[in-house]
GROMACS .gro file of C-alpha atoms in nm:
model
  335
    1MET     CA    1  -0.224   0.075  -3.584
    2GLU     CA    2  -0.181   0.314  -3.386
    3THR     CA    3  -0.498   0.474  -3.506
    4ILE     CA    4  -0.713   0.115  -3.434
    5MET     CA    5  -0.558   0.104  -3.100
    6SER     CA    6  -0.712   0.460  -3.022
    7TYR     CA    7  -1.060   0.328  -3.121
    8ILE     CA    8  -1.108   0.013  -2.970
    9ASP     CA    9  -0.944   0.249  -2.606
   10ASN     CA   10  -1.216   0.428  -2.706
   11LEU     CA   11  -1.460   0.183  -2.747
   12PHE     CA   12  -1.432   0.005  -2.476
   13ARG     CA   13  -1.367   0.319  -2.285
   14SER     CA   14  -1.684   0.260  -2.071
   15TYR     CA   15  -1.735  -0.071  -2.002
   16PRO     CA   16  -1.534  -0.212  -1.597
   17ASP     CA   17  -1.241  -0.363  -1.667
   18THR     CA   18  -1.359  -0.770  -1.649
   19PRO     CA   19  -1.205  -1.080  -1.742
   20GLN     CA   20  -1.509  -1.026  -2.013
   21VAL     CA   21  -1.469  -0.750  -2.146
   22ARG     CA   22  -1.122  -0.735  -2.213
   23ARG     CA   23  -1.153  -1.065  -2.363
   24ALA     CA   24  -1.425  -0.958  -2.614
   25ARG     CA   25  -1.143  -0.661  -2.680
   26GLU     CA   26  -0.843  -0.828  -2.754
   27GLU     CA   27  -1.068  -1.084  -2.984
   28LEU     CA   28  -1.215  -0.752  -3.136
   29LEU     CA   29  -0.902  -0.649  -3.167
   30GLY     CA   30  -0.724  -0.921  -3.294
   31ILE     CA   31  -1.016  -0.944  -3.613
   32MET     CA   32  -0.973  -0.597  -3.678
   33GLU     CA   33  -0.576  -0.628  -3.738
   34ASP     CA   34  -0.641  -0.924  -3.993
   35LYS     CA   35  -0.905  -0.735  -4.181
   36TYR     CA   36  -0.577  -0.430  -4.174
   37ASN     CA   37  -0.381  -0.654  -4.350
   38GLU     CA   38  -0.530  -0.798  -4.557
   39LEU     CA   39  -0.612  -0.458  -4.707
   40LYS     CA   40  -0.312  -0.414  -4.689
   41ALA     CA   41  -0.159  -0.668  -4.843
   42GLY     CA   42  -0.436  -0.575  -5.082
   43GLY     CA   43  -0.277  -0.267  -5.165
   44LYS     CA   44  -0.390  -0.034  -5.033
   45SER     CA   45  -0.279   0.251  -4.838
   46GLU     CA   46  -0.252   0.232  -4.468
   47ASN     CA   47  -0.537   0.545  -4.454
   48GLU     CA   48  -0.762   0.387  -4.605
   49ALA     CA   49  -0.714   0.045  -4.458
   50ILE     CA   50  -0.791   0.145  -4.147
   51GLY     CA   51  -1.114   0.332  -4.252
   52ILE     CA   52  -1.226   0.042  -4.466
   53VAL     CA   53  -1.209  -0.139  -4.126
   54ILE     CA   54  -1.334   0.062  -3.821
   55SER     CA   55  -1.582   0.158  -4.150
   56GLU     CA   56  -1.651  -0.147  -4.126
   57PHE     CA   57  -1.786  -0.282  -3.697
   58GLY     CA   58  -2.061  -0.062  -3.729
   59SER     CA   59  -2.164   0.136  -3.366
   60MET     CA   60  -2.001   0.002  -3.040
   61ASP     CA   61  -2.415  -0.177  -2.931
   62GLU     CA   62  -2.454  -0.308  -3.233
   63ILE     CA   63  -2.042  -0.459  -3.190
   64ALA     CA   64  -2.170  -0.512  -2.796
   65PHE     CA   65  -2.439  -0.706  -2.831
   66GLU     CA   66  -2.223  -0.942  -3.045
   67LEU     CA   67  -1.967  -1.016  -2.943
   68GLY     CA   68  -2.243  -1.040  -2.576
   69LEU     CA   69  -2.133  -0.756  -2.377
   70ASP     CA   70  -2.451  -0.616  -2.313
   71LYS     CA   71  -2.469  -0.614  -1.915
   72GLU     CA   72  -2.159  -0.532  -1.900
   73LEU     CA   73  -2.234  -0.219  -2.059
   74ALA     CA   74  -2.490  -0.180  -1.817
   75ALA     CA   75  -2.234  -0.243  -1.506
   76GLY     CA   76  -2.024  -0.003  -1.675
   77GLN     CA   77  -2.287   0.299  -1.676
   78LYS     CA   78  -2.421   0.214  -1.323
   79ARG     CA   79  -2.042   0.249  -1.246
   80THR     CA   80  -2.030   0.608  -1.393
   81VAL     CA   81  -2.345   0.689  -1.199
   82ASP     CA   82  -2.110   0.543  -0.898
   83PHE     CA   83  -1.797   0.710  -0.971
   84ARG     CA   84  -1.794   1.021  -1.121
   85GLN     CA   85  -1.491   1.187  -1.075
   86GLU     CA   86  -1.163   0.964  -1.353
   87LYS     CA   87  -0.892   1.034  -1.351
   88LYS     CA   88  -0.632   0.905  -1.674
   89LEU     CA   89  -0.340   0.813  -1.622
   90THR     CA   90  -0.033   0.780  -1.875
   91LEU     CA   91   0.250   0.449  -1.883
   92GLU     CA   92   0.461   0.841  -1.806
   93GLN     CA   93   0.223   0.946  -1.493
   94ALA     CA   94   0.150   0.585  -1.382
   95LYS     CA   95   0.501   0.494  -1.347
   96ALA     CA   96   0.575   0.826  -1.151
   97TYR     CA   97   0.283   0.781  -0.871
   98LEU     CA   98   0.409   0.363  -0.863
   99GLN     CA   99   0.746   0.573  -0.752
  100SER     CA  100   0.646   0.850  -0.533
  101GLN     CA  101   0.424   0.559  -0.351
  102ASP     CA  102   0.755   0.357  -0.299
  103SER     CA  103   0.915   0.652  -0.124
  104PHE     CA  104   0.616   0.794   0.062
  105GLY     CA  105   0.664   0.423   0.213
  106PHE     CA  106   1.046   0.450   0.264
  107LYS     CA  107   1.012   0.760   0.442
  108ILE     CA  108   0.721   0.668   0.677
  109ALA     CA  109   0.863   0.362   0.727
  110ALA     CA  110   1.224   0.468   0.883
  111GLY     CA  111   0.985   0.699   1.071
  112VAL     CA  112   0.831   0.422   1.254
  113VAL     CA  113   1.155   0.216   1.285
  114LEU     CA  114   1.253   0.559   1.515
  115CYS     CA  115   0.927   0.544   1.700
  116ILE     CA  116   0.973   0.223   1.760
  117CYS     CA  117   1.415   0.237   1.837
  118SER     CA  118   1.321   0.511   2.055
  119PRO     CA  119   1.331   0.337   2.375
  120VAL     CA  120   1.709   0.131   2.233
  121PRO     CA  121   1.910   0.463   2.378
  122ALA     CA  122   1.725   0.479   2.718
  123CYS     CA  123   1.799   0.092   2.741
  124ILE     CA  124   2.174   0.088   2.682
  125MET     CA  125   2.194   0.379   2.898
  126SER     CA  126   1.992   0.147   3.197
  127ALA     CA  127   2.209  -0.128   3.186
  128LEU     CA  128   2.558   0.086   3.144
  129GLU     CA  129   2.379   0.252   3.447
  130GLU     CA  130   2.305  -0.092   3.616
  131ALA     CA  131   2.705  -0.168   3.570
  132ASN     CA  132   2.829   0.097   3.697
  133ILE     CA  133   2.984   0.223   3.408
  134LEU     CA  134   2.799   0.570   3.338
  135PRO     CA  135   2.674   0.813   3.703
  136ARG     CA  136   2.249   0.746   3.666
  137ALA     CA  137   2.151   1.141   3.605
  138LEU     CA  138   2.438   1.051   3.268
  139ALA     CA  139   2.217   0.791   3.140
  140ASP     CA  140   1.871   0.899   3.204
  141ALA     CA  141   1.949   1.218   3.067
  142ALA     CA  142   2.131   1.104   2.755
  143GLY     CA  143   1.801   0.852   2.745
  144GLY     CA  144   1.550   1.107   2.761
  145CYS     CA  145   1.713   1.339   2.506
  146SER     CA  146   1.780   1.050   2.261
  147LEU     CA  147   1.399   0.925   2.280
  148PHE     CA  148   1.321   1.281   2.215
  149LEU     CA  149   1.533   1.292   1.946
  150MET     CA  150   1.437   0.995   1.775
  151VAL     CA  151   1.063   1.032   1.814
  152ALA     CA  152   1.088   1.440   1.744
  153ALA     CA  153   1.277   1.347   1.382
  154ALA     CA  154   1.038   1.045   1.299
  155VAL     CA  155   0.744   1.374   1.288
  156GLY     CA  156   0.872   1.559   1.098
  157ILE     CA  157   0.948   1.282   0.836
  158PHE     CA  158   0.620   1.163   0.879
  159ILE     CA  159   0.494   1.574   0.826
  160THR     CA  160   0.759   1.598   0.569
  161ALA     CA  161   0.653   1.290   0.352
  162GLY     CA  162   0.242   1.367   0.404
  163ILE     CA  163   0.288   1.699   0.215
  164ALA     CA  164   0.471   1.572  -0.015
  165ASN     CA  165   0.281   1.288  -0.109
  166GLY     CA  166  -0.016   1.554  -0.092
  167ARG     CA  167  -0.050   1.589  -0.384
  168TYR     CA  168  -0.120   1.146  -0.455
  169ASP     CA  169  -0.471   1.192  -0.238
  170MET     CA  170  -0.648   1.244  -0.455
  171TYR     CA  171  -0.580   0.989  -0.677
  172LYS     CA  172  -0.823   0.710  -0.407
  173LYS     CA  173  -1.194   0.949  -0.517
  174TYR     CA  174  -1.091   0.879  -0.838
  175GLN     CA  175  -1.151   0.593  -1.108
  176ILE     CA  176  -0.817   0.531  -1.252
  177GLN     CA  177  -0.915   0.545  -1.585
  178LEU     CA  178  -0.502   0.304  -1.783
  179ASP     CA  179  -0.526   0.241  -2.173
  180PHE     CA  180  -0.448  -0.109  -2.261
  181ARG     CA  181  -0.099  -0.104  -2.322
  182THR     CA  182  -0.019   0.077  -1.965
  183ARG     CA  183  -0.265  -0.147  -1.771
  184ALA     CA  184  -0.123  -0.450  -1.932
  185ARG     CA  185   0.242  -0.261  -1.811
  186ILE     CA  186   0.146  -0.204  -1.458
  187ALA     CA  187   0.062  -0.538  -1.431
  188GLU     CA  188   0.307  -0.749  -1.604
  189GLU     CA  189   0.525  -0.536  -1.304
  190TYR     CA  190   0.279  -0.576  -1.036
  191GLU     CA  191   0.299  -0.958  -1.114
  192ALA     CA  192   0.728  -0.976  -1.034
  193PHE     CA  193   0.637  -0.712  -0.732
  194ASN     CA  194   0.431  -0.999  -0.612
  195GLN     CA  195   0.662  -1.260  -0.670
  196GLY     CA  196   0.881  -1.127  -0.438
  197PHE     CA  197   0.570  -0.908  -0.126
  198GLY     CA  198   0.513  -1.314  -0.005
  199ILE     CA  199   0.829  -1.327   0.130
  200LYS     CA  200   0.926  -1.062   0.215
  201ILE     CA  201   0.551  -1.038   0.477
  202THR     CA  202   0.659  -1.396   0.582
  203THR     CA  203   0.982  -1.228   0.670
  204GLY     CA  204   0.875  -0.894   0.853
  205VAL     CA  205   0.608  -1.118   1.073
  206ILE     CA  206   0.984  -1.430   1.158
  207LEU     CA  207   1.142  -1.110   1.288
  208CYS     CA  208   0.808  -1.033   1.457
  209ILE     CA  209   0.753  -1.343   1.641
  210ILE     CA  210   1.151  -1.456   1.718
  211SER     CA  211   1.238  -1.091   1.861
  212VAL     CA  212   1.196  -1.242   2.228
  213LEU     CA  213   1.442  -1.516   2.152
  214PRO     CA  214   1.789  -1.307   2.257
  215SER     CA  215   1.600  -1.236   2.537
  216VAL     CA  216   1.530  -1.534   2.638
  217CYS     CA  217   1.877  -1.695   2.552
  218MET     CA  218   2.057  -1.405   2.736
  219GLU     CA  219   1.836  -1.535   3.048
  220ALA     CA  220   1.908  -1.815   3.010
  221VAL     CA  221   2.295  -1.797   2.898
  222PHE     CA  222   2.390  -1.475   3.116
  223ALA     CA  223   2.155  -1.621   3.493
  224GLY     CA  224   2.356  -1.535   3.770
  225THR     CA  225   2.641  -1.500   3.648
  226GLY     CA  226   2.930  -1.168   3.584
  227PHE     CA  227   2.750  -1.090   3.243
  228GLN     CA  228   2.455  -0.879   3.424
  229VAL     CA  229   2.549  -0.605   3.105
  230LEU     CA  230   2.470  -0.863   2.844
  231ARG     CA  231   2.158  -0.906   3.005
  232ASP     CA  232   2.030  -0.603   2.966
  233LEU     CA  233   2.107  -0.527   2.685
  234SER     CA  234   1.971  -0.792   2.499
  235GLY     CA  235   1.616  -0.643   2.573
  236SER     CA  236   1.709  -0.389   2.332
  237SER     CA  237   1.701  -0.639   2.065
  238LEU     CA  238   1.330  -0.669   2.086
  239PHE     CA  239   1.285  -0.298   1.905
  240VAL     CA  240   1.558  -0.361   1.670
  241LEU     CA  241   1.349  -0.717   1.532
  242VAL     CA  242   1.105  -0.590   1.498
  243ALA     CA  243   1.091  -0.255   1.379
  244GLY     CA  244   1.347  -0.466   1.129
  245GLY     CA  245   0.912  -0.610   1.080
  246VAL     CA  246   0.764  -0.362   1.010
  247PHE     CA  247   0.951  -0.192   0.810
  248LEU     CA  248   0.899  -0.471   0.510
  249PHE     CA  249   0.565  -0.400   0.659
  250ILE     CA  250   0.513  -0.055   0.616
  251THR     CA  251   0.735  -0.052   0.258
  252GLN     CA  252   0.522  -0.362   0.127
  253GLY     CA  253   0.215  -0.265   0.150
  254VAL     CA  254   0.204   0.103   0.066
  255LYS     CA  255   0.317  -0.015  -0.280
  256LYS     CA  256   0.087  -0.312  -0.302
  257SER     CA  257  -0.165  -0.015  -0.201
  258ALA     CA  258   0.002   0.216  -0.522
  259TYR     CA  259  -0.046  -0.112  -0.761
  260ASP     CA  260  -0.452  -0.250  -0.616
  261LEU     CA  261  -0.538   0.178  -0.688
  262LEU     CA  262  -0.351   0.208  -1.080
  263LEU     CA  263  -0.523  -0.141  -1.196
  264GLU     CA  264  -0.891  -0.157  -0.884
  265LYS     CA  265  -0.761  -0.487  -0.709
  266GLY     CA  266  -0.812  -0.504  -0.370
  267ASP     CA  267  -0.933  -0.226  -0.135
  268PHE     CA  268  -0.976  -0.056  -0.460
  269ALA     CA  269  -1.204  -0.293  -0.676
  270PRO     CA  270  -1.512  -0.126  -0.789
  271GLU     CA  271  -1.730  -0.279  -0.557
  272LYS     CA  272  -1.517  -0.203  -0.312
  273ARG     CA  273  -1.479   0.136  -0.356
  274THR     CA  274  -1.742   0.324  -0.102
  275GLU     CA  275  -1.643   0.549   0.133
  276LYS     CA  276  -1.555   0.303   0.486
  277LYS     CA  277  -1.718   0.455   0.743
  278GLY     CA  278  -1.521   0.231   0.951
  279GLU     CA  279  -1.192   0.293   0.836
  280LYS     CA  280  -1.212   0.635   0.924
  281LEU     CA  281  -1.338   0.559   1.282
  282ILE     CA  282  -1.067   0.358   1.356
  283GLN     CA  283  -0.811   0.704   1.213
  284ALA     CA  284  -1.012   0.909   1.406
  285ILE     CA  285  -0.907   0.633   1.786
  286ALA     CA  286  -0.581   0.578   1.619
  287ALA     CA  287  -0.557   0.975   1.558
  288ALA     CA  288  -0.613   1.004   1.975
  289TYR     CA  289  -0.510   0.654   2.140
  290TRP     CA  290  -0.129   0.643   1.993
  291PRO     CA  291  -0.023   0.998   2.177
  292ILE     CA  292  -0.237   0.888   2.520
  293VAL     CA  293  -0.057   0.564   2.519
  294THR     CA  294   0.303   0.779   2.459
  295ALA     CA  295   0.218   1.059   2.696
  296CYS     CA  296   0.142   0.708   2.977
  297TYR     CA  297   0.477   0.532   2.849
  298LEU     CA  298   0.646   0.831   2.897
  299VAL     CA  299   0.515   0.897   3.233
  300TRP     CA  300   0.503   0.589   3.363
  301SER     CA  301   0.979   0.533   3.250
  302PHE     CA  302   1.033   0.904   3.392
  303VAL     CA  303   0.834   0.787   3.739
  304THR     CA  304   0.965   0.427   3.784
  305GLY     CA  305   1.311   0.464   3.601
  306LYS     CA  306   1.250   0.087   3.483
  307TRP     CA  307   1.323   0.202   3.071
  308GLY     CA  308   1.391  -0.196   3.016
  309PHE     CA  309   1.037  -0.336   3.119
  310THR     CA  310   0.821  -0.019   3.044
  311TRP     CA  311   0.830  -0.044   2.670
  312ILE     CA  312   0.565  -0.363   2.754
  313ILE     CA  313   0.337  -0.091   2.667
  314TRP     CA  314   0.367  -0.090   2.379
  315VAL     CA  315   0.306  -0.433   2.266
  316VAL     CA  316  -0.022  -0.395   2.534
  317ALA     CA  317  -0.124  -0.106   2.369
  318GLY     CA  318  -0.076  -0.300   1.982
  319LEU     CA  319  -0.300  -0.605   2.041
  320ILE     CA  320  -0.602  -0.358   2.254
  321PHE     CA  321  -0.542  -0.161   1.945
  322GLY     CA  322  -0.586  -0.428   1.743
  323ALA     CA  323  -0.837  -0.552   1.839
  324ILE     CA  324  -0.964  -0.225   1.871
  325SER     CA  325  -1.018  -0.255   1.495
  326ALA     CA  326  -1.114  -0.578   1.461
  327VAL     CA  327  -1.446  -0.452   1.619
  328ILE     CA  328  -1.521  -0.172   1.400
  329SER     CA  329  -1.480  -0.366   1.086
  330ILE     CA  330  -1.640  -0.626   1.180
  331ILE     CA  331  -1.940  -0.431   1.339
  332PHE     CA  332  -1.933  -0.190   0.936
  333ARG     CA  333  -1.911  -0.492   0.765
  334GLU     CA  334  -2.268  -0.638   0.901
  335ASN     CA  335  -2.390  -0.301   0.862
   0.00000   0.00000   0.00000
């Protein structure tokens, strides 16, 4: 039966992975299995049964006509012209890719969390300084140094993770080819992953929404009391909760993207697999935008010394960048 499976995989190799093609493949496989079992029960050897089964089904052109796949073949040929590079992956290679992307997503998410939380030590030092627990010079030095150290660590993670993951960059330019069994196994894993995907993304959104609550509650409860240090420290919770939400977004998003690439879903579907100039423009803008925002944040914070307030620049910058990205995407989609 392995020979028959390989034979069918080769027969359908030039066809796009559509529901009609999958149904036709399963139908043909069932017919051939029935014929094979019938011949085996009649006393034929395994090789004889396989030879007879394969010879009786004629050429793929005849099979396509019988199964109504002529249009699908034309679509598959068009895809072959559009995407000349193909990459065949075994089950082991596909699983290795998924594991590497899982690790890559975790590292990138960890680096982003360090960047988001980098103002937290400065906020804590500022609160301690306001409470006369630490001298101003020591608080400023500790807060500033910790910020740079956390950002430096994050940059180091980004660089090392990007270099390690570089061997998979070309996968996005290939048309990934999986045999039937591998595709079925990956699809099964994807369904299991997808069950928890929505819950985790929803949790991330909730964390971002409620991130301001600790600050608001502390302000309301301890206003006019002697617990000013607690009110100042509560501002740090915003960064921590937002970082938790972003961590979920990145880890789950990277993993889903890996599944989409292997199964040709979402942005990696055949009809969407062309180069997107809008995304390239957004990436080019981001490469200059965020370093400028970071520089503005640091200058503003060091000049004013108001580390507990200047973090608002990240919220405003994120909203502005989101609006820019949305406008660019709409323009290029319409064009």
